[in-house]
Short mmCIF file of C-alpha atoms and ligand atoms in Angstrom, two decimals:
data_model
loop_
_atom_site.label_atom_id
_atom_site.label_comp_id
_atom_site.label_asym_id
_atom_site.label_seq_id
_atom_site.Cartn_x
_atom_site.Cartn_y
_atom_site.Cartn_z
CA UNK A 1 -12.44 13.73 32.28
CA UNK A 2 -11.87 13.72 28.53
CA UNK A 3 -14.66 12.49 26.29
CA UNK A 4 -14.19 12.05 22.58
CA UNK A 5 -17.50 12.48 20.77
CA UNK A 6 -17.83 11.20 17.24
CA UNK A 7 -19.99 13.25 14.88
CA UNK A 8 -21.69 11.87 11.77
CA UNK A 9 -24.33 14.51 11.06
CA UNK A 10 -26.93 13.20 13.54
CA UNK A 11 -27.71 15.19 16.71
CA UNK A 12 -25.48 14.00 19.58
CA UNK A 13 -27.16 11.12 21.45
CA UNK A 14 -28.06 11.70 25.16
CA UNK A 15 -24.70 10.63 26.72
CA UNK A 16 -22.76 12.86 24.31
CA UNK A 17 -25.15 15.80 24.85
CA UNK A 18 -24.69 15.36 28.62
CA UNK A 19 -20.87 15.47 28.35
CA UNK A 20 -21.10 18.55 26.14
CA UNK A 21 -23.39 20.33 28.61
CA UNK A 22 -20.86 19.82 31.41
CA UNK A 23 -17.70 20.62 29.41
CA UNK A 24 -15.29 23.39 30.40
CA UNK A 25 -13.39 23.01 27.12
CA UNK A 26 -14.69 21.82 23.74
CA UNK A 27 -12.13 21.07 21.01
CA UNK A 28 -13.04 20.24 17.43
CA UNK A 29 -13.04 21.21 13.76
CA UNK A 30 -14.97 24.41 12.94
CA UNK A 31 -17.58 22.27 11.14
CA UNK A 32 -18.13 20.12 14.22
CA UNK A 33 -18.17 23.02 16.72
CA UNK A 34 -20.85 24.73 14.63
CA UNK A 35 -22.99 21.60 14.49
CA UNK A 36 -23.31 20.69 18.19
CA UNK A 37 -24.65 22.61 21.22
CA UNK A 38 -21.62 24.10 23.01
CA UNK A 39 -22.49 25.48 26.48
CA UNK A 40 -22.20 29.26 26.83
CA UNK A 41 -19.48 29.18 29.51
CA UNK A 42 -17.22 26.66 27.76
CA UNK A 43 -13.96 27.62 26.11
CA UNK A 44 -13.61 26.37 22.52
CA UNK A 45 -10.46 25.52 20.57
CA UNK A 46 -10.71 25.05 16.82
CA UNK A 47 -8.75 22.01 15.74
CA UNK A 48 -6.54 23.32 12.93
CA UNK A 49 -3.12 22.41 14.18
CA UNK A 50 -3.62 19.09 15.99
CA UNK A 51 -0.58 19.50 18.26
CA UNK A 52 -1.82 22.92 19.48
CA UNK A 53 -5.30 21.56 20.14
CA UNK A 54 -3.80 18.68 22.11
CA UNK A 55 -1.71 21.15 24.12
CA UNK A 56 -4.97 22.85 25.11
CA UNK A 57 -6.38 19.46 26.18
CA UNK A 58 -3.22 18.72 28.21
CA UNK A 59 -3.51 21.99 30.12
CA UNK A 60 -7.30 21.98 30.57
CA UNK A 61 -9.00 22.64 33.91
CA UNK A 62 -12.29 20.78 34.12
CA UNK A 63 -14.03 18.37 31.78
CA UNK A 64 -13.05 18.29 28.11
CA UNK A 65 -14.99 17.19 25.05
CA UNK A 66 -13.07 16.52 21.84
CA UNK A 67 -15.28 16.41 18.76
CA UNK A 68 -14.12 14.28 15.82
CA UNK A 69 -15.61 12.82 12.68
CA UNK A 70 -17.22 9.39 12.59
CA UNK A 71 -15.54 6.83 14.81
CA UNK A 72 -12.63 8.67 16.49
CA UNK A 73 -10.93 5.33 17.22
CA UNK A 74 -10.63 4.63 13.49
CA UNK A 75 -7.92 6.77 11.84
CA UNK A 76 -8.89 9.39 14.42
CA UNK A 77 -7.86 11.44 17.41
CA UNK A 78 -7.98 8.66 20.03
CA UNK A 79 -4.44 7.46 19.18
CA UNK A 80 -2.97 10.95 19.61
CA UNK A 81 -4.73 11.42 22.96
CA UNK A 82 -3.50 8.03 24.16
CA UNK A 83 0.05 8.79 23.05
CA UNK A 84 -0.06 11.84 25.34
CA UNK A 85 -1.06 9.66 28.27
CA UNK A 86 -4.81 10.43 28.33
CA UNK A 87 -7.39 7.70 28.86
CA UNK A 88 -10.41 9.18 27.10
CA UNK A 89 -13.97 7.99 27.17
CA UNK A 90 -14.99 7.42 23.53
CA UNK A 91 -18.54 7.89 22.25
CA UNK A 92 -18.28 6.96 18.57
CA UNK A 93 -20.61 7.80 15.71
CA UNK A 94 -20.82 5.83 12.47
CA UNK A 95 -17.54 5.81 10.57
CA UNK A 96 -17.56 7.50 7.16
CA UNK A 97 -16.28 4.22 5.73
CA UNK A 98 -19.22 2.18 7.07
CA UNK A 99 -21.58 4.85 5.79
CA UNK A 100 -19.95 4.96 2.35
CA UNK A 101 -20.24 1.21 1.86
CA UNK A 102 -23.85 1.35 3.04
CA UNK A 103 -24.54 4.05 0.41
CA UNK A 104 -22.95 1.80 -2.23
CA UNK A 105 -24.97 -1.18 -0.98
CA UNK A 106 -21.83 -3.30 -0.54
CA UNK A 107 -20.45 -5.42 2.28
CA UNK A 108 -17.08 -4.20 3.47
CA UNK A 109 -15.53 -6.86 5.71
CA UNK A 110 -13.30 -7.71 2.74
CA UNK A 111 -12.45 -4.09 1.90
CA UNK A 112 -9.08 -2.52 2.40
CA UNK A 113 -9.26 0.87 4.12
CA UNK A 114 -6.36 3.20 3.41
CA UNK A 115 -5.69 6.76 4.46
CA UNK A 116 -4.13 9.48 2.35
CA UNK A 117 -4.79 11.95 5.16
CA UNK A 118 -1.47 13.62 5.97
CA UNK A 119 0.36 10.91 4.04
CA UNK A 120 1.76 10.31 0.59
CA UNK A 121 -1.02 9.28 -1.83
CA UNK A 122 1.14 6.73 -3.66
CA UNK A 123 0.68 3.88 -1.17
CA UNK A 124 -3.10 4.35 -1.30
CA UNK A 125 -2.93 4.34 -5.11
CA UNK A 126 -0.87 1.15 -5.14
CA UNK A 127 -3.38 -0.51 -2.81
CA UNK A 128 -6.14 0.48 -5.28
CA UNK A 129 -4.13 -0.97 -8.19
CA UNK A 130 -3.81 -4.34 -6.44
CA UNK A 131 -7.00 -4.77 -4.44
CA UNK A 132 -10.55 -5.00 -5.82
CA UNK A 133 -12.32 -3.08 -3.05
CA UNK A 134 -10.62 -0.15 -1.33
CA UNK A 135 -11.96 2.76 0.71
CA UNK A 136 -9.67 5.79 0.58
CA UNK A 137 -9.82 8.41 3.34
CA UNK A 138 -8.85 11.50 1.43
CA UNK A 139 -7.33 14.89 2.17
CA UNK A 140 -7.14 18.18 0.28
CA UNK A 141 -4.69 17.60 -2.59
CA UNK A 142 -5.11 13.83 -2.23
CA UNK A 143 -8.73 13.38 -3.21
CA UNK A 144 -10.89 11.86 -5.96
CA UNK A 145 -9.26 13.89 -8.76
CA UNK A 146 -5.70 12.97 -7.77
CA UNK A 147 -6.68 9.32 -7.32
CA UNK A 148 -8.33 9.30 -10.74
CA UNK A 149 -5.25 10.83 -12.34
CA UNK A 150 -3.00 8.20 -10.78
CA UNK A 151 -5.18 5.21 -11.72
CA UNK A 152 -6.18 6.21 -15.25
CA UNK A 153 -5.71 4.55 -17.72
CA UNK A 154 -3.75 1.49 -16.49
CA UNK A 155 -6.18 0.43 -13.78
CA UNK A 156 -9.80 0.19 -14.90
CA UNK A 157 -11.85 0.90 -11.77
CA UNK A 158 -15.08 2.56 -10.79
CA UNK A 159 -15.31 5.18 -8.08
CA UNK A 160 -18.06 5.85 -5.58
CA UNK A 161 -17.25 9.33 -4.27
CA UNK A 162 -19.07 10.06 -1.00
CA UNK A 163 -18.95 13.77 -0.11
CA UNK A 164 -19.86 15.25 3.26
CA UNK A 165 -21.76 12.19 4.45
CA UNK A 166 -24.45 13.20 6.93
CA UNK A 167 -23.80 16.90 6.21
CA UNK A 168 -25.63 19.56 4.17
CA UNK A 169 -23.53 18.85 1.05
CA UNK A 170 -23.93 15.09 1.08
CA UNK A 171 -23.64 13.65 -2.41
CA UNK A 172 -22.81 10.15 -3.64
CA UNK A 173 -21.43 9.95 -7.19
CA UNK A 174 -20.49 6.90 -9.23
CA UNK A 175 -17.94 7.67 -11.90
CA UNK A 176 -14.84 6.47 -13.72
CA UNK A 177 -11.37 7.64 -12.64
CA UNK A 178 -11.07 9.83 -15.75
CA UNK A 179 -14.32 11.63 -14.91
CA UNK A 180 -13.19 12.18 -11.32
CA UNK A 181 -10.28 14.27 -12.60
CA UNK A 182 -12.53 16.81 -14.29
CA UNK A 183 -14.93 17.62 -11.45
CA UNK A 184 -14.66 19.52 -8.20
CA UNK A 185 -15.46 17.74 -4.96
CA UNK A 186 -16.63 18.85 -1.51
CA UNK A 187 -14.51 18.15 1.57
CA UNK A 188 -14.61 15.87 3.43
CA UNK A 189 -15.02 12.90 1.16
CA UNK A 190 -14.24 9.23 1.08
CA UNK A 191 -13.72 7.35 -2.18
CA UNK A 192 -14.58 3.70 -2.77
CA UNK A 193 -12.35 2.32 -5.53
CA UNK A 194 -13.92 -0.80 -6.98
CA UNK A 195 -12.80 -3.38 -9.48
CA UNK A 196 -16.17 -4.14 -11.08
CA UNK A 197 -16.86 -7.84 -11.22
CA UNK A 198 -14.66 -8.51 -8.19
CA UNK A 199 -16.21 -5.97 -5.82
CA UNK A 200 -18.78 -8.34 -4.28
CA UNK A 201 -15.93 -10.47 -2.98
CA UNK A 202 -15.83 -13.84 -1.30
CA UNK A 203 -16.98 -14.64 2.21
CA UNK A 204 -13.90 -14.70 4.40
CA UNK A 205 -12.77 -14.99 8.00
CA UNK A 206 -10.52 -11.94 8.26
CA UNK A 207 -11.29 -8.27 7.64
CA UNK A 208 -9.34 -6.25 5.09
CA UNK A 209 -6.80 -7.61 2.63
CA UNK A 210 -6.61 -11.33 2.15
CA UNK A 211 -3.78 -12.94 4.10
CA UNK A 212 -0.60 -13.62 2.11
CA UNK A 213 -0.29 -16.74 -0.04
CA UNK A 214 0.01 -20.13 1.64
CA UNK A 215 2.99 -20.94 -0.56
CA UNK A 216 5.32 -18.96 -2.74
CA UNK A 217 8.35 -19.45 -4.98
CA UNK A 218 5.91 -21.55 -6.98
CA UNK A 219 7.20 -24.29 -9.28
CA UNK A 220 7.96 -23.27 -12.86
CA UNK A 221 5.00 -25.25 -14.18
CA UNK A 222 2.64 -22.91 -12.30
CA UNK A 223 3.35 -20.50 -15.19
CA UNK A 224 3.01 -20.91 -18.93
CA UNK A 225 6.48 -20.26 -20.34
CA UNK A 226 8.42 -20.52 -23.59
CA UNK A 227 11.44 -22.86 -23.81
CA UNK A 228 11.86 -22.90 -20.02
CA UNK A 229 12.34 -19.11 -20.01
CA UNK A 230 11.06 -18.62 -16.48
CA UNK A 231 12.93 -17.62 -13.32
CA UNK A 232 13.58 -20.85 -11.43
CA UNK A 233 11.76 -21.34 -8.13
CA UNK A 234 14.94 -21.24 -5.97
CA UNK A 235 16.09 -18.00 -7.58
CA UNK A 236 12.60 -16.53 -7.35
CA UNK A 237 12.53 -17.35 -3.64
CA UNK A 238 15.57 -15.17 -2.96
CA UNK A 239 14.41 -12.48 -5.36
CA UNK A 240 11.03 -12.24 -3.59
CA UNK A 241 12.71 -12.16 -0.19
CA UNK A 242 14.84 -9.20 -1.30
CA UNK A 243 11.97 -7.42 -3.10
CA UNK A 244 9.73 -7.71 -0.02
CA UNK A 245 6.42 -7.06 -1.86
CA UNK A 246 3.60 -5.80 0.42
CA UNK A 247 0.23 -4.08 0.22
CA UNK A 248 0.90 -0.46 -0.79
CA UNK A 249 4.07 -1.29 -2.77
CA UNK A 250 4.56 -1.09 -6.51
CA UNK A 251 6.97 -3.63 -8.01
CA UNK A 252 8.31 -3.57 -11.57
CA UNK A 253 9.26 -6.87 -13.23
CA UNK A 254 11.56 -5.91 -16.12
CA UNK A 255 12.02 -8.41 -18.93
CA UNK A 256 9.13 -10.24 -17.32
CA UNK A 257 9.12 -13.32 -19.63
CA UNK A 258 6.34 -15.44 -18.14
CA UNK A 259 5.49 -12.77 -15.54
CA UNK A 260 6.26 -15.19 -12.68
CA UNK A 261 7.93 -12.60 -10.45
CA UNK A 262 5.24 -9.93 -11.02
CA UNK A 263 2.50 -12.48 -10.36
CA UNK A 264 4.09 -13.68 -7.13
CA UNK A 265 4.45 -10.05 -5.99
CA UNK A 266 0.75 -9.52 -6.72
CA UNK A 267 -0.06 -12.63 -4.66
CA UNK A 268 1.60 -10.87 -1.72
CA UNK A 269 -0.78 -7.91 -2.21
CA UNK A 270 1.59 -5.53 -4.02
CA UNK A 271 0.74 -3.68 -7.21
CA UNK A 272 2.90 -4.98 -10.05
CA UNK A 273 3.85 -3.94 -13.57
CA UNK A 274 5.37 -6.47 -15.94
CA UNK A 275 7.55 -4.85 -18.63
CA UNK A 276 8.20 -7.01 -21.68
CA UNK A 277 9.15 -6.14 -25.27
CA UNK A 278 7.86 -9.31 -26.94
CA UNK A 279 4.19 -9.28 -27.94
CA UNK A 280 3.73 -13.04 -27.60
CA UNK A 281 5.26 -13.00 -24.12
CA UNK A 282 2.90 -10.16 -23.15
CA UNK A 283 -0.04 -12.36 -24.14
CA UNK A 284 1.43 -15.22 -22.11
CA UNK A 285 1.86 -12.96 -19.08
CA UNK A 286 -1.78 -11.86 -19.33
CA UNK A 287 -2.91 -15.51 -19.47
CA UNK A 288 -0.75 -16.36 -16.43
CA UNK A 289 -2.12 -13.34 -14.55
CA UNK A 290 -5.70 -14.43 -15.26
CA UNK A 291 -4.91 -18.00 -14.18
CA UNK A 292 -3.60 -16.76 -10.82
CA UNK A 293 -6.58 -14.45 -10.22
CA UNK A 294 -4.45 -11.36 -9.52
CA UNK A 295 -4.00 -7.94 -11.16
CA UNK A 296 -0.75 -7.13 -12.95
CA UNK A 297 -0.41 -4.30 -15.47
CA UNK A 298 1.50 -5.34 -18.59
CA UNK A 299 3.58 -2.68 -20.30
CA UNK A 300 4.87 -3.68 -23.70
CA UNK A 301 8.07 -1.94 -24.69
CA UNK A 302 11.81 -1.71 -24.49
CA UNK A 303 13.50 -0.71 -21.21
CA UNK A 304 14.83 1.77 -20.29
CA UNK A 305 12.75 4.00 -22.63
CA UNK A 306 9.40 2.53 -21.58
CA UNK A 307 10.15 3.08 -17.88
CA UNK A 308 9.79 6.85 -18.21
CA UNK A 309 6.01 6.50 -18.40
CA UNK A 310 5.67 4.27 -15.35
CA UNK A 311 4.99 5.41 -11.77
CA UNK A 312 7.94 5.10 -9.37
CA UNK A 313 8.39 1.59 -7.95
CA UNK A 314 9.27 0.56 -4.42
CA UNK A 315 11.37 -2.29 -5.75
CA UNK A 316 12.35 -3.70 -9.15
CA UNK A 317 13.24 -7.15 -10.41
CA UNK A 318 15.41 -7.14 -13.53
CA UNK A 319 15.30 -10.50 -15.26
CA UNK A 320 16.40 -9.10 -18.60
CA UNK A 321 18.35 -5.97 -19.53
CA UNK A 322 21.92 -4.73 -19.24
CA UNK A 323 23.61 -2.32 -16.80
CA UNK A 324 21.90 0.64 -18.48
CA UNK A 325 18.50 -0.84 -17.57
CA UNK A 326 19.69 -1.69 -14.05
CA UNK A 327 20.89 1.88 -13.55
CA UNK A 328 17.63 3.36 -14.85
CA UNK A 329 15.69 1.13 -12.43
CA UNK A 330 18.01 1.96 -9.53
CA UNK A 331 17.52 5.67 -10.15
CA UNK A 332 13.76 5.26 -9.68
CA UNK A 333 13.44 2.51 -7.05
CA UNK A 334 12.55 3.79 -3.61
CA UNK A 335 13.73 0.69 -1.77
CA UNK A 336 15.81 -1.61 -3.95
CA UNK A 337 16.60 -3.53 -7.11
CA UNK A 338 17.16 -7.27 -7.59
CA UNK A 339 18.91 -8.58 -10.72
CA UNK A 340 19.22 -12.19 -11.88
CA UNK A 341 22.21 -12.85 -14.18
CA UNK A 342 23.58 -15.89 -15.95
CA UNK A 343 26.79 -14.30 -17.30
CA UNK A 344 29.61 -13.73 -14.82
CA UNK A 345 30.92 -10.72 -16.78
CA UNK A 346 27.65 -8.89 -16.07
CA UNK A 347 28.09 -9.00 -12.28
CA UNK A 348 30.66 -6.20 -11.96
CA UNK A 349 28.84 -3.69 -14.21
CA UNK A 350 25.60 -4.49 -12.37
CA UNK A 351 27.20 -3.84 -8.97
CA UNK A 352 28.61 -0.58 -10.36
CA UNK A 353 25.23 0.50 -11.77
CA UNK A 354 23.55 -0.05 -8.40
CA UNK A 355 26.31 1.75 -6.50
CA UNK A 356 26.23 4.68 -8.95
CA UNK A 357 22.63 5.34 -7.91
CA UNK A 358 23.45 5.22 -4.22
CA UNK A 359 22.34 1.66 -3.49
CA UNK A 360 24.32 -0.68 -1.24
CA UNK A 361 25.04 -3.67 -3.47
CA UNK A 362 25.37 -7.37 -2.65
CA UNK A 363 25.66 -10.51 -4.77
CA UNK A 364 25.41 -14.25 -4.39
CA UNK A 365 25.71 -17.16 -6.76
CA UNK A 366 22.90 -19.66 -6.40
CA UNK A 367 23.26 -23.19 -7.64
CA UNK A 368 20.48 -25.61 -6.83
CA UNK A 369 20.47 -29.33 -7.51
CA UNK A 370 17.08 -30.94 -7.31
CA UNK A 371 16.65 -34.59 -6.43
CA UNK A 372 15.53 -36.47 -9.49
CA UNK A 373 14.32 -40.09 -9.36
CA UNK A 374 16.22 -42.84 -11.15
CA UNK A 375 15.05 -46.39 -11.79
CA UNK A 376 15.55 -48.66 -8.78
CA UNK A 377 14.21 -46.24 -6.18
CA UNK A 378 17.36 -44.12 -6.14
CA UNK A 379 17.94 -40.47 -6.97
CA UNK A 380 20.47 -38.35 -8.77
CA UNK A 381 21.15 -34.66 -8.34
CA UNK A 382 19.89 -32.71 -11.36
CA UNK A 383 21.98 -29.55 -11.35
CA UNK A 384 20.34 -26.33 -12.55
CA UNK A 385 22.53 -23.67 -14.16
CA UNK A 386 24.18 -21.39 -11.60
CA UNK A 387 22.62 -17.92 -11.42
CA UNK A 388 24.00 -14.73 -9.90
CA UNK A 389 21.54 -12.73 -7.85
CA UNK A 390 22.73 -9.16 -7.40
CA UNK A 391 20.73 -6.71 -5.34
CA UNK A 392 20.96 -3.15 -4.11
CA UNK A 393 19.23 -1.58 -1.14
CA UNK A 394 18.63 2.14 -0.80
CA UNK A 395 18.64 2.49 2.97
CA UNK A 396 20.50 -0.60 4.00
CA UNK A 397 20.06 -1.40 7.68
CA UNK A 398 23.45 -0.80 9.33
CA UNK A 399 24.98 -3.83 11.05
CA UNK A 400 24.14 -3.99 14.76
CA UNK A 401 26.55 -1.94 16.89
CA UNK A 402 29.23 -4.03 18.57
CA UNK A 403 28.33 -4.94 22.15
CA UNK A 404 29.63 -2.15 24.34
CA UNK A 405 30.86 -2.32 27.91
CA UNK A 406 28.57 -1.97 30.93
CA UNK A 407 28.88 1.83 30.94
CA UNK A 408 27.00 2.07 27.63
CA UNK A 409 23.75 3.99 28.15
CA UNK A 410 20.46 2.89 26.55
CA UNK A 411 19.57 4.86 23.47
CA UNK A 412 16.64 7.28 23.84
CA UNK A 413 13.93 6.19 21.43
CA UNK A 414 12.59 8.66 18.92
CA UNK A 415 9.34 10.41 19.86
CA UNK A 416 6.16 8.50 19.27
CA UNK A 417 4.53 9.43 15.96
CA UNK A 418 1.81 12.06 15.94
CA UNK A 419 -1.83 11.02 15.73
CA UNK A 420 -3.68 10.18 12.58
CA UNK A 421 -5.73 13.30 12.13
C1 LIG B 1 -8.83 11.60 9.89
S1 LIG B 1 -9.96 10.68 8.94
C2 LIG B 1 -11.19 10.37 10.15
C3 LIG B 1 -12.08 9.19 9.88
C4 LIG B 1 -13.17 9.09 10.90
N1 LIG B 1 -12.64 8.70 12.17
C5 LIG B 1 -14.30 8.15 10.51
O1 LIG B 1 -14.49 7.11 11.15
O2 LIG B 1 -15.01 8.48 9.55
C6 LIG B 1 -10.65 11.98 8.00
C7 LIG B 1 -11.22 11.47 6.69
O3 LIG B 1 -12.43 10.75 6.92
C8 LIG B 1 -13.32 10.93 5.85
N2 LIG B 1 -14.55 11.55 6.36
C9 LIG B 1 -14.76 11.97 7.62
N3 LIG B 1 -16.01 12.50 7.73
C10 LIG B 1 -16.60 12.38 6.54
C11 LIG B 1 -17.86 12.71 6.00
N4 LIG B 1 -18.80 13.28 6.75
N5 LIG B 1 -18.12 12.45 4.71
C12 LIG B 1 -17.18 11.86 3.94
N6 LIG B 1 -15.98 11.53 4.38
C13 LIG B 1 -15.67 11.78 5.65
C14 LIG B 1 -12.61 11.80 4.86
O4 LIG B 1 -11.95 10.98 3.95
C15 LIG B 1 -11.62 12.55 5.74
O5 LIG B 1 -10.58 13.07 5.03
#
């Protein structure tokens, strides 16, 4: 029998103590093994390399106890054990996230919980840029200082850094991102990243991030704009489909105008930066952002020079700027670039700029005619100007393989991913 025992600093409750007393093998971090009573005859394996520790569990003779922090079913070892075919009994303790929010005196059903443990920090940072209440499970090299460095100064937030909850070095510190960069922090720690004023949150029906918007490709009059300089709804619909904004993404909107694309990306939960050279337009973008109740950073300046100071985007919308700007965006975009163009002569250089940076390029001309009422209960077609939408994808999905004959063998799927610890 394999029992996973969660540890949160309290002595193991009776069922966990019983499993420990009868264990032939106890696996866990050095900190956990030192904190619980391990029977004299039991073999112990220190969980450094997770795969090696799991090998020991696979080959164990007799009952096994795996010690893990907090709730082992939450970003913990239970997934890895299951993926190796085990059906463990789980005796959870309080998750560090629940404990951290309790220390901060905040509800957390509306909080986003992200892990930087064994993963790239950038997705966690982007979630913090977009969402008002985020708990970050950290790792060495991806902790409070690195988070603070990434968020300062564009994203005003406050941190609640919770170190070694339940342990001898427990400390709860409220600070600003800038201050977090100058201090040293005990492992393990969890960081609550809060947008003051929005951190109390609304009562909802779903845990975590709010569901996506109920409608998108909003009409032009949902945004303040100057002389109809706003990406039309039909064009925005395709642009958003190709940008694919999600929680954890960062989207740039270059030549943002009214900020409509950046704002719609933020409504999908992505972090967004609107780049615009005109001061008045920047003010208009900020007003539109406020009106839509989202967060969008506004960077005033001229692309491509201003882009150097921005964090790498997942995807970019270019509403204004020539092939030089498109190429600069393509060189930085992790996933893709979408460009809206009125002039036909710009299409070829745009395709070339995307291809030069290794993106697979596509283009379409969109021409929408909206029904417009005429007297006498009839309608005419009001034609909008045609627009070219050109886009490039970094890792374009290859077309499905042609159906093969009956002798074709099924493909072996890649190995299941490793666990979360
Ligand atoms: C692999 S995750 C495990 C989460 C765990 N299952 C839980 O429910 O707390 C490891 C991360 O959890 C957080 N963590 C675990 N124990 C902690 C503690 N005692 N104090 C603060 N953070 C802790 C840290 O962010 C750590 O890097």
